[in-house]
Phi, psi and omega in degrees: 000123184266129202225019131324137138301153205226178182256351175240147171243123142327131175265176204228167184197147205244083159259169173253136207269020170075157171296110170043222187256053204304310183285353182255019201207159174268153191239178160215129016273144189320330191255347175341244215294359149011277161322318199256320178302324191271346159269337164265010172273323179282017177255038135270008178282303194303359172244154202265011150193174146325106157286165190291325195208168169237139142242116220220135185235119209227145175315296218287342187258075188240138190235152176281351162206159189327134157214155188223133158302129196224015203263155181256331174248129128327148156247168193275107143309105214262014308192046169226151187226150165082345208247189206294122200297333157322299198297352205280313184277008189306166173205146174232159147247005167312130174310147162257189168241057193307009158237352131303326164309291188284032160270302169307316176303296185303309191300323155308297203299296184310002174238014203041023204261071154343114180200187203215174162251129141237145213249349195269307201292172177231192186266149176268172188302336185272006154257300204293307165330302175309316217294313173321330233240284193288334156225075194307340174291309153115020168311349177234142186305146176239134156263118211248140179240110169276153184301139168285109110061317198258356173091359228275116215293317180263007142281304225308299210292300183302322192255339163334288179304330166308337177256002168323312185299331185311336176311299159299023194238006182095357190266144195260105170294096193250144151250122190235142188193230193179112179302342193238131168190083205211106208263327160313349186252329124030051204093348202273143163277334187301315161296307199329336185264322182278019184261316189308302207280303185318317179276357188263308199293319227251005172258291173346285183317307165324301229276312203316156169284156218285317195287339185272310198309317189298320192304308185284007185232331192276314202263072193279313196292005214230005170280157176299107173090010206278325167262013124341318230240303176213113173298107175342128167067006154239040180243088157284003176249356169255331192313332211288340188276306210294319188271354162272352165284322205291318179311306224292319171075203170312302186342128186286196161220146185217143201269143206251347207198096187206146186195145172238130215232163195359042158109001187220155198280134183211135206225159185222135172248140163251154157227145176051000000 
């Protein structure tokens, strides 16, 4: 893998990765994730080639400090419950990339930003599932970024920039979570307007000139309904936006992607 800068950059993208393995079962009512499915299948149209590499940052991984996946075949972590004994057999087979790890480590290090390799971990659902969706041959190396333990909005925001320049290495910068991610609100009609409003701020906040977005993005808990949305110390399923915003550098963002899925409103973000 050549890890040279190119004359195109990658764009970065906040997507949501659906209930478990959702897309791969039958659901009732049968079209739930549809929609979502067919929006993440159009993002290698959105891109301006083939990337060299993914780096993908997921709800489902959180650590005391950044660790990256560094193992050359990864497995799969199966890390859903309850569902269809099939989904159990899914298989990605994607290569990792262990000199893209230790690229993100260093690009970390150089940002003061503490992290680790691991060579053990595979990917959890909240990376392989999109990856399944959106690049089903699994032809391209993947690399997994974990979340920090403390959620901290503006490490997040940080170290997404620290990892910008990969964009000009051919790397694709994915955040996979959920802008709603609240499991009581879920089917409840009773979230739905707060779900609505929360995504009406946090779409602003994307849309914002870059420098208005890190502020409004550092301070989230403090948007209308934003813990409606995401319960205080449980929101791992929005941090996965900060380092992909943080990627995003100047570049705007814009929503790429909204459906409203068991009563509450779910949004997908580009940057660039």
């Amino acid at each position: 893998m050549s890890l040279e800068s190119t004359s195109i950059t990658q764009p970065v993208f906040f997507i949501p990765h659906g209930g478990g393995p959702c897309f791969f079962m039958d659901w009732q009512p049968a079209d739930t994730w549809t929609e979502m499915a067919e929006f993440l299948k159009s993002i290698p149209t959105r891109l301006p080639e083939q990337p060299s590499a993914i780096l993908i940052i997921s709800g489902h991984w959180q650590t005391s400090t950044f660790s990256i996946t560094a193992g050359k075949r990864p497995d799969l972590i199966y890390d859903y419950y309850g569902f269809p004994e099939h989904t159990y057999e899914l298989t990605y087979p994607a290569s990792g990339e262990p000199a893209l790890a230790e690229r993100v480590s260093q690009l970390l290090s150089d940002a003061g930003l503490d992290n680790e390799q691991d060579t053990v971990r595979g990917f959890d659902h909240g990376a392989f599932i999109p990856l399944k969706v959106m690049f089903p041959n699994a032809d391209i190396p993947v690399i997994q970024l974990s979340l920090r333990h403390d959620l901290d909005p503006k490490t997040h925001l940080m170290a997404g920039k620290a990892l910008a320049t990969l964009r000009r290495e051919g790397v694709l910068i994915i955040g996979s979570g959920m802008s709603f991610h609240n499991m009581r609100g879920y089917g409840d009609a009773n979230f739905t307007a707060p779900s609505e409003q929360f995504d009406e701020w946090l779409t602003k906040a994307v849309e914002a000139d870059p420098s208005e977005r890190f502020t409004a993005l550092s301070n989230w808990a403090q948007a209308p309904h934003a813990l409606d949305a995401h319960k205080l110390g449980e929101e791992e399923h929005l941090l996965p936006l900060m380092i992909a915003a943080g990627a995003a550098e100047n570049d705007k963002g814009c929503k790429v992607y909204s459906q409203q899925v068991l009563k509450t409103q779910l949004s997908a973000f580009q940057f660039g």
